[in-house]
């Protein structure tokens, strides 16, 4: 059975890093004796030039027919004024397909000079509501300005959305070390994040083998720095999850290594935790590891859902090759090295192909 994957390069460093992830996935598939069927789709700045809109309807309709999507980062703040206030391309896709869970693993790998080499956490970020007002409303935005000098934002927490992310987090924690931390700010945002905390606790009570703790988001930021090895799965609302995952990504080495997936119960999209990094775009030095790892996580997720073990093996091979390439010095400047984006990809592929040592 052919696996059809949509490729959306994105903006900024996206067109530099996404093709590297595609090449690595192709090499992993060849390693397992199969091929992917890739379909490149316009989205973002390129789509404004070709279709007059960052989110062409044809792209969304094409996604319906694909199995997995790899989404590059978008720099929607840099789009022409007429698109100001619109949902970002990523948000449109997440909303259209109900990708309610954003799972962001951060693990210190050998050779990258991680600030916290012992860190090994997964942040299960609720992805459909919370304090991110842009995705809270059926119509319009939850952020608005009654006068030019007054700005308001609406935070939304619902039992239904909290239950489903809590279940994902509990399942993940059960598969990992059995430790779950619920992150909220219930001493200040008592009703909204208090509801989030309480519903997470209720769901977790159905998993008696888990050790469940909770923390305020500000304390959690400090604890992640002070005792990074003490945490495993962290479940939290949207904005808190975005911030904590950047922190955890840097503690593990660099934001440029932080892979992630967005998923519902039936659909998965690979998307790195980082943004379009306009400050380094066009220089060929962006770290491709985050999008490579995101792609491998999406392959593993889809392989598990479809019981296609070729995908699980391909994902394992990619992860092993990434670890090996980093350990033998394939480091971009964010990790203190001087390798280019393409060189890192080539080194990962060389490990996959068995040209250097063993890919494991
Ligand atoms: P967004 O809100 O879209 O996630 P952001 O404002 O968090 O974006 P990023 O684009 O993620 O910002 O960039 C934050 C910093 O991390 C920048 O200095 C950027 O150069 C760096 N960075 C992000 N991704 C990478 C990468 N893949 N390789 C190297 N550096 C990166």
Short mmCIF file of C-alpha atoms and ligand atoms in Angstrom, two decimals:
data_model
loop_
_atom_site.label_atom_id
_atom_site.label_comp_id
_atom_site.label_asym_id
_atom_site.label_seq_id
_atom_site.Cartn_x
_atom_site.Cartn_y
_atom_site.Cartn_z
CA UNK A 1 0.00 0.00 0.00
CA UNK A 2 1.42 3.40 -1.00
CA UNK A 3 1.55 6.10 1.65
CA UNK A 4 0.58 9.48 0.19
CA UNK A 5 2.20 12.44 1.91
CA UNK A 6 1.37 16.10 1.37
CA UNK A 7 4.32 18.52 1.50
CA UNK A 8 3.71 22.15 2.41
CA UNK A 9 7.07 23.92 2.44
CA UNK A 10 5.96 27.05 4.28
CA UNK A 11 7.81 30.35 4.64
CA UNK A 12 11.17 31.55 5.96
CA UNK A 13 13.42 28.53 6.54
CA UNK A 14 10.59 26.16 5.49
CA UNK A 15 11.72 25.70 1.86
CA UNK A 16 15.24 24.94 3.15
CA UNK A 17 14.38 22.38 5.83
CA UNK A 18 11.28 20.58 4.49
CA UNK A 19 12.99 19.12 1.36
CA UNK A 20 15.68 17.70 3.66
CA UNK A 21 13.01 15.90 5.70
CA UNK A 22 11.51 14.54 2.47
CA UNK A 23 14.92 13.25 1.32
CA UNK A 24 15.55 11.60 4.70
CA UNK A 25 12.11 9.94 4.70
CA UNK A 26 12.72 8.69 1.15
CA UNK A 27 16.04 7.18 2.21
CA UNK A 28 14.38 5.50 5.21
CA UNK A 29 11.64 4.08 2.99
CA UNK A 30 14.25 2.78 0.51
CA UNK A 31 16.01 1.20 3.48
CA UNK A 32 12.74 -0.67 4.21
CA UNK A 33 12.10 -1.49 0.56
CA UNK A 34 9.18 0.81 -0.22
CA UNK A 35 8.50 4.33 -1.57
CA UNK A 36 6.41 7.30 -0.49
CA UNK A 37 4.11 9.16 -2.87
CA UNK A 38 4.74 12.88 -2.23
CA UNK A 39 2.45 15.70 -3.33
CA UNK A 40 3.74 19.27 -3.05
CA UNK A 41 1.02 21.81 -2.28
CA UNK A 42 1.09 25.61 -2.21
CA UNK A 43 0.46 27.29 1.16
CA UNK A 44 1.75 30.54 2.62
CA UNK A 45 3.83 33.18 0.88
CA UNK A 46 4.40 31.05 -2.24
CA UNK A 47 0.64 30.56 -2.54
CA UNK A 48 0.04 34.32 -2.30
CA UNK A 49 2.26 34.69 -5.36
CA UNK A 50 0.77 31.78 -7.30
CA UNK A 51 -2.89 31.82 -6.14
CA UNK A 52 -3.45 35.27 -4.60
CA UNK A 53 -4.17 33.77 -1.18
CA UNK A 54 -1.96 32.07 1.44
CA UNK A 55 -4.51 29.26 1.82
CA UNK A 56 -5.81 28.09 -1.58
CA UNK A 57 -9.00 26.04 -1.47
CA UNK A 58 -7.37 23.51 -3.85
CA UNK A 59 -4.66 22.85 -1.28
CA UNK A 60 -7.18 22.16 1.46
CA UNK A 61 -9.17 19.84 -0.82
CA UNK A 62 -6.01 18.00 -1.87
CA UNK A 63 -5.15 17.36 1.78
CA UNK A 64 -8.40 15.41 2.17
CA UNK A 65 -7.08 12.66 -0.09
CA UNK A 66 -3.66 12.27 1.58
CA UNK A 67 -2.54 10.08 4.47
CA UNK A 68 0.01 12.31 6.22
CA UNK A 69 1.00 15.97 5.84
CA UNK A 70 4.36 17.61 6.47
CA UNK A 71 3.86 21.30 7.21
CA UNK A 72 6.73 23.79 7.11
CA UNK A 73 6.63 26.88 9.36
CA UNK A 74 4.72 30.00 8.34
CA UNK A 75 5.57 33.66 8.81
CA UNK A 76 2.05 35.07 8.55
CA UNK A 77 3.09 38.27 10.32
CA UNK A 78 5.11 39.05 7.19
CA UNK A 79 2.19 38.65 4.71
CA UNK A 80 0.74 41.70 2.91
CA UNK A 81 -1.54 43.95 4.97
CA UNK A 82 -4.72 42.63 3.32
CA UNK A 83 -4.26 39.29 5.10
CA UNK A 84 -3.72 40.86 8.55
CA UNK A 85 -6.03 39.35 11.13
CA UNK A 86 -6.67 36.17 9.10
CA UNK A 87 -6.04 32.78 10.65
CA UNK A 88 -2.53 31.50 9.95
CA UNK A 89 -2.26 28.63 7.43
CA UNK A 90 -1.40 26.20 10.23
CA UNK A 91 -4.38 27.31 12.30
CA UNK A 92 -6.74 26.87 9.33
CA UNK A 93 -5.55 23.29 8.85
CA UNK A 94 -5.68 22.47 12.56
CA UNK A 95 -9.21 23.82 12.75
CA UNK A 96 -10.50 22.24 9.55
CA UNK A 97 -9.28 18.78 10.55
CA UNK A 98 -9.80 19.04 14.31
CA UNK A 99 -6.11 18.44 15.12
CA UNK A 100 -6.70 18.88 18.83
CA UNK A 101 -3.45 17.46 20.16
CA UNK A 102 -0.01 18.94 19.66
CA UNK A 103 2.53 16.44 20.99
CA UNK A 104 5.98 17.91 21.48
CA UNK A 105 8.71 15.57 22.74
CA UNK A 106 12.02 17.12 23.90
CA UNK A 107 14.91 14.84 24.73
CA UNK A 108 18.57 15.68 25.32
CA UNK A 109 20.65 13.78 22.75
CA UNK A 110 24.38 13.08 22.99
CA UNK A 111 26.73 15.48 21.24
CA UNK A 112 24.51 18.55 21.09
CA UNK A 113 25.72 20.29 24.25
CA UNK A 114 22.23 20.30 25.75
CA UNK A 115 21.75 22.64 28.71
CA UNK A 116 19.80 19.81 30.35
CA UNK A 117 21.03 16.52 28.85
CA UNK A 118 18.74 14.55 31.18
CA UNK A 119 15.54 16.13 29.88
CA UNK A 120 13.10 13.65 28.30
CA UNK A 121 9.60 15.09 28.31
CA UNK A 122 6.58 15.17 26.04
CA UNK A 123 4.40 18.24 26.17
CA UNK A 124 0.80 17.38 25.31
CA UNK A 125 -0.54 20.76 24.28
CA UNK A 126 -4.26 21.30 23.82
CA UNK A 127 -4.43 22.72 20.33
CA UNK A 128 -7.99 23.86 19.67
CA UNK A 129 -8.89 26.49 22.28
CA UNK A 130 -7.40 27.89 25.51
CA UNK A 131 -5.75 31.29 25.73
CA UNK A 132 -4.97 31.39 22.00
CA UNK A 133 -7.88 33.58 21.01
CA UNK A 134 -7.37 33.07 17.26
CA UNK A 135 -8.81 29.56 17.40
CA UNK A 136 -11.54 30.03 19.99
CA UNK A 137 -14.45 31.15 17.89
CA UNK A 138 -16.64 29.48 15.24
CA UNK A 139 -16.73 32.83 13.43
CA UNK A 140 -14.28 35.69 13.87
CA UNK A 141 -11.51 35.99 16.41
CA UNK A 142 -11.63 35.96 20.19
CA UNK A 143 -9.26 38.91 20.17
CA UNK A 144 -10.82 42.30 19.46
CA UNK A 145 -10.47 46.06 19.98
CA UNK A 146 -13.55 48.07 21.02
CA UNK A 147 -11.45 51.25 20.62
CA UNK A 148 -7.91 51.72 19.27
CA UNK A 149 -6.71 51.89 22.88
CA UNK A 150 -8.49 48.89 24.33
CA UNK A 151 -7.64 45.31 23.37
CA UNK A 152 -9.45 42.24 24.70
CA UNK A 153 -8.87 38.51 24.30
CA UNK A 154 -11.16 35.65 25.18
CA UNK A 155 -9.81 32.44 26.69
CA UNK A 156 -11.94 29.34 26.22
CA UNK A 157 -11.62 26.05 28.09
CA UNK A 158 -14.23 23.35 27.57
CA UNK A 159 -14.70 20.04 29.32
CA UNK A 160 -14.90 18.17 26.01
CA UNK A 161 -11.61 19.53 24.61
CA UNK A 162 -9.84 19.09 27.95
CA UNK A 163 -11.04 15.50 28.28
CA UNK A 164 -9.67 14.45 24.91
CA UNK A 165 -6.20 15.98 25.41
CA UNK A 166 -6.10 14.58 28.95
CA UNK A 167 -6.85 11.10 27.59
CA UNK A 168 -4.04 11.43 25.03
CA UNK A 169 -1.66 12.54 27.77
CA UNK A 170 -2.68 9.71 30.10
CA UNK A 171 -2.21 7.13 27.35
CA UNK A 172 1.22 8.58 26.57
CA UNK A 173 2.25 8.64 30.23
CA UNK A 174 1.10 5.04 30.59
CA UNK A 175 3.36 4.00 27.69
CA UNK A 176 6.28 6.00 29.08
CA UNK A 177 7.30 6.28 32.74
CA UNK A 178 3.82 6.66 34.24
CA UNK A 179 4.32 10.27 35.40
CA UNK A 180 1.89 13.01 34.39
CA UNK A 181 2.07 16.69 35.31
CA UNK A 182 -0.96 18.93 34.74
CA UNK A 183 0.08 22.53 34.12
CA UNK A 184 -2.37 25.40 34.76
CA UNK A 185 -2.61 28.76 36.49
CA UNK A 186 -5.63 28.02 38.64
CA UNK A 187 -4.64 30.47 41.36
CA UNK A 188 -5.29 33.39 38.96
CA UNK A 189 -7.28 32.05 35.99
CA UNK A 190 -9.43 30.11 38.41
CA UNK A 191 -12.41 29.28 36.21
CA UNK A 192 -10.67 28.60 32.89
CA UNK A 193 -7.41 26.91 33.82
CA UNK A 194 -9.07 25.66 37.04
CA UNK A 195 -11.55 23.74 34.88
CA UNK A 196 -8.63 22.45 32.78
CA UNK A 197 -6.85 21.18 35.91
CA UNK A 198 -9.96 19.60 37.40
CA UNK A 199 -11.01 17.81 34.21
CA UNK A 200 -7.46 16.51 33.69
CA UNK A 201 -7.50 15.17 37.24
CA UNK A 202 -10.86 13.48 36.64
CA UNK A 203 -9.61 11.80 33.47
CA UNK A 204 -6.33 10.79 35.13
CA UNK A 205 -8.28 9.15 37.97
CA UNK A 206 -9.24 6.53 35.37
CA UNK A 207 -5.55 5.60 35.06
CA UNK A 208 -4.75 4.44 38.61
CA UNK A 209 -1.21 3.39 37.71
CA UNK A 210 -0.17 6.96 36.87
CA UNK A 211 1.55 9.28 39.30
CA UNK A 212 -0.22 12.60 38.77
CA UNK A 213 1.06 15.98 39.93
CA UNK A 214 0.14 19.50 38.95
CA UNK A 215 1.96 22.83 38.80
CA UNK A 216 1.33 26.47 38.03
CA UNK A 217 2.79 27.38 34.66
CA UNK A 218 5.27 29.91 36.07
CA UNK A 219 6.54 27.42 38.65
CA UNK A 220 6.73 24.79 35.91
CA UNK A 221 9.04 27.01 33.85
CA UNK A 222 11.39 27.27 36.83
CA UNK A 223 11.15 23.57 37.67
CA UNK A 224 11.92 22.52 34.11
CA UNK A 225 15.19 24.44 34.39
CA UNK A 226 15.96 23.34 37.94
CA UNK A 227 14.92 19.67 37.79
CA UNK A 228 14.45 18.79 34.11
CA UNK A 229 14.87 15.06 34.71
CA UNK A 230 11.88 14.91 37.07
CA UNK A 231 9.19 15.32 34.43
CA UNK A 232 7.79 13.03 31.79
CA UNK A 233 4.42 13.89 30.22
CA UNK A 234 3.17 17.44 30.73
CA UNK A 235 -0.41 18.22 29.75
CA UNK A 236 -1.42 21.84 29.39
CA UNK A 237 -3.54 24.38 27.55
CA UNK A 238 -2.55 25.95 24.26
CA UNK A 239 -0.53 29.07 25.11
CA UNK A 240 1.23 27.52 28.12
CA UNK A 241 2.15 24.51 25.99
CA UNK A 242 3.59 26.70 23.26
CA UNK A 243 5.80 28.56 25.70
CA UNK A 244 6.91 25.55 27.75
CA UNK A 245 7.78 23.55 24.66
CA UNK A 246 10.13 26.28 23.40
CA UNK A 247 11.78 26.25 26.81
CA UNK A 248 12.04 22.46 26.86
CA UNK A 249 13.32 22.47 23.26
CA UNK A 250 16.16 24.82 24.14
CA UNK A 251 17.00 22.83 27.29
CA UNK A 252 17.29 19.74 25.09
CA UNK A 253 19.76 21.49 22.78
CA UNK A 254 17.99 23.86 20.41
CA UNK A 255 14.54 24.78 19.25
CA UNK A 256 15.82 23.65 15.86
CA UNK A 257 15.74 20.04 17.11
CA UNK A 258 12.24 20.09 18.56
CA UNK A 259 9.96 17.89 16.45
CA UNK A 260 6.23 17.68 16.97
CA UNK A 261 3.01 16.33 15.54
CA UNK A 262 -0.50 17.73 15.43
CA UNK A 263 -3.18 15.06 15.45
CA UNK A 264 -6.80 14.14 15.93
CA UNK A 265 -7.82 10.54 16.51
CA UNK A 266 -7.64 9.88 12.75
CA UNK A 267 -5.29 12.42 11.09
CA UNK A 268 -1.67 13.40 11.67
CA UNK A 269 0.47 16.33 10.53
CA UNK A 270 4.21 16.73 11.08
CA UNK A 271 5.11 20.28 12.10
CA UNK A 272 8.26 21.42 13.89
CA UNK A 273 7.79 23.27 17.18
CA UNK A 274 9.73 26.26 15.89
CA UNK A 275 8.59 29.07 13.61
CA UNK A 276 9.80 30.35 10.24
CA UNK A 277 12.98 31.88 11.77
CA UNK A 278 13.09 34.84 9.34
CA UNK A 279 16.31 36.02 11.01
CA UNK A 280 18.27 33.11 9.48
CA UNK A 281 16.14 32.32 6.40
CA UNK A 282 17.92 32.07 3.04
CA UNK A 283 21.34 31.37 4.54
CA UNK A 284 21.20 27.58 4.39
CA UNK A 285 22.07 27.20 8.07
CA UNK A 286 18.71 26.30 9.62
CA UNK A 287 18.66 23.13 11.64
CA UNK A 288 16.57 20.51 9.77
CA UNK A 289 16.45 18.05 12.69
CA UNK A 290 13.12 19.32 14.08
CA UNK A 291 11.25 18.78 10.82
CA UNK A 292 13.04 15.46 10.18
CA UNK A 293 12.01 14.28 13.66
CA UNK A 294 8.47 15.62 13.22
CA UNK A 295 8.18 13.60 10.01
CA UNK A 296 9.45 10.47 11.72
CA UNK A 297 6.90 10.94 14.54
CA UNK A 298 4.10 11.32 12.00
CA UNK A 299 5.22 8.15 10.21
CA UNK A 300 5.25 6.27 13.52
CA UNK A 301 1.79 7.60 14.46
CA UNK A 302 0.32 6.64 11.08
CA UNK A 303 2.08 3.28 11.07
CA UNK A 304 0.56 2.50 14.42
CA UNK A 305 -2.92 3.57 13.35
CA UNK A 306 -2.79 1.50 10.18
CA UNK A 307 -0.68 -1.32 11.69
CA UNK A 308 1.83 -0.74 8.88
CA UNK A 309 5.07 -1.87 10.47
CA UNK A 310 7.16 -0.60 7.57
CA UNK A 311 6.41 2.92 8.77
CA UNK A 312 7.34 2.16 12.36
CA UNK A 313 10.62 0.67 11.19
CA UNK A 314 11.30 3.65 8.91
CA UNK A 315 10.63 6.02 11.83
CA UNK A 316 12.95 4.03 14.11
CA UNK A 317 15.66 4.10 11.43
CA UNK A 318 15.32 7.89 11.04
CA UNK A 319 15.54 8.49 14.78
CA UNK A 320 18.62 6.28 15.09
CA UNK A 321 20.29 8.00 12.13
CA UNK A 322 19.53 11.45 13.59
CA UNK A 323 21.03 10.46 16.94
CA UNK A 324 24.11 9.05 15.22
CA UNK A 325 24.57 12.07 12.93
CA UNK A 326 24.35 14.51 15.84
CA UNK A 327 26.70 12.42 17.95
CA UNK A 328 29.33 12.50 15.23
CA UNK A 329 29.18 16.25 14.84
CA UNK A 330 26.61 17.10 12.15
CA UNK A 331 25.70 20.32 13.94
CA UNK A 332 24.24 23.53 12.52
CA UNK A 333 25.25 26.88 14.07
CA UNK A 334 22.38 26.89 16.60
CA UNK A 335 24.12 23.84 18.14
CA UNK A 336 27.56 25.44 17.94
CA UNK A 337 28.59 23.72 14.71
CA UNK A 338 29.22 24.92 11.18
CA UNK A 339 27.30 22.36 9.11
CA UNK A 340 24.72 23.60 6.63
CA UNK A 341 21.11 22.43 6.50
CA UNK A 342 21.85 20.24 3.49
CA UNK A 343 25.02 18.77 5.01
CA UNK A 344 23.12 17.68 8.13
CA UNK A 345 20.52 15.98 5.92
CA UNK A 346 23.28 14.26 3.93
CA UNK A 347 24.89 12.98 7.12
CA UNK A 348 21.60 11.61 8.42
CA UNK A 349 21.05 9.85 5.07
CA UNK A 350 24.60 8.49 5.12
CA UNK A 351 23.84 6.89 8.50
CA UNK A 352 20.56 5.53 7.16
CA UNK A 353 22.34 4.05 4.18
CA UNK A 354 24.89 2.47 6.48
CA UNK A 355 27.74 4.43 4.88
CA UNK A 356 28.89 5.60 8.34
CA UNK A 357 28.82 3.21 11.28
CA UNK A 358 25.39 1.74 11.97
CA UNK A 359 22.04 3.49 11.93
CA UNK A 360 20.97 1.11 14.65
P1 LIG B 1 6.38 31.03 15.96
O1 LIG B 1 5.61 31.92 16.88
O2 LIG B 1 5.91 31.04 14.54
O3 LIG B 1 6.60 29.66 16.53
P2 LIG B 1 8.70 32.27 17.03
O4 LIG B 1 8.43 33.70 17.19
O5 LIG B 1 8.59 31.36 18.24
O6 LIG B 1 7.85 31.66 15.85
P3 LIG B 1 10.98 31.15 15.67
O7 LIG B 1 10.77 31.41 14.22
O8 LIG B 1 10.71 29.78 16.16
O9 LIG B 1 10.18 32.23 16.52
O10 LIG B 1 12.48 31.57 16.02
C1 LIG B 1 12.94 31.72 17.37
C2 LIG B 1 14.47 31.66 17.38
O11 LIG B 1 14.87 30.30 17.16
C3 LIG B 1 15.09 32.48 16.26
O12 LIG B 1 16.30 33.06 16.72
C4 LIG B 1 15.39 31.46 15.19
O13 LIG B 1 16.48 31.77 14.36
C5 LIG B 1 15.68 30.20 16.01
N1 LIG B 1 15.27 29.00 15.26
C6 LIG B 1 14.03 28.57 15.04
N2 LIG B 1 14.03 27.48 14.30
C7 LIG B 1 15.32 27.19 14.02
C8 LIG B 1 15.98 26.16 13.27
N3 LIG B 1 15.30 25.18 12.65
N4 LIG B 1 17.32 26.19 13.20
C9 LIG B 1 18.03 27.15 13.82
N5 LIG B 1 17.47 28.13 14.55
C10 LIG B 1 16.12 28.16 14.65
#
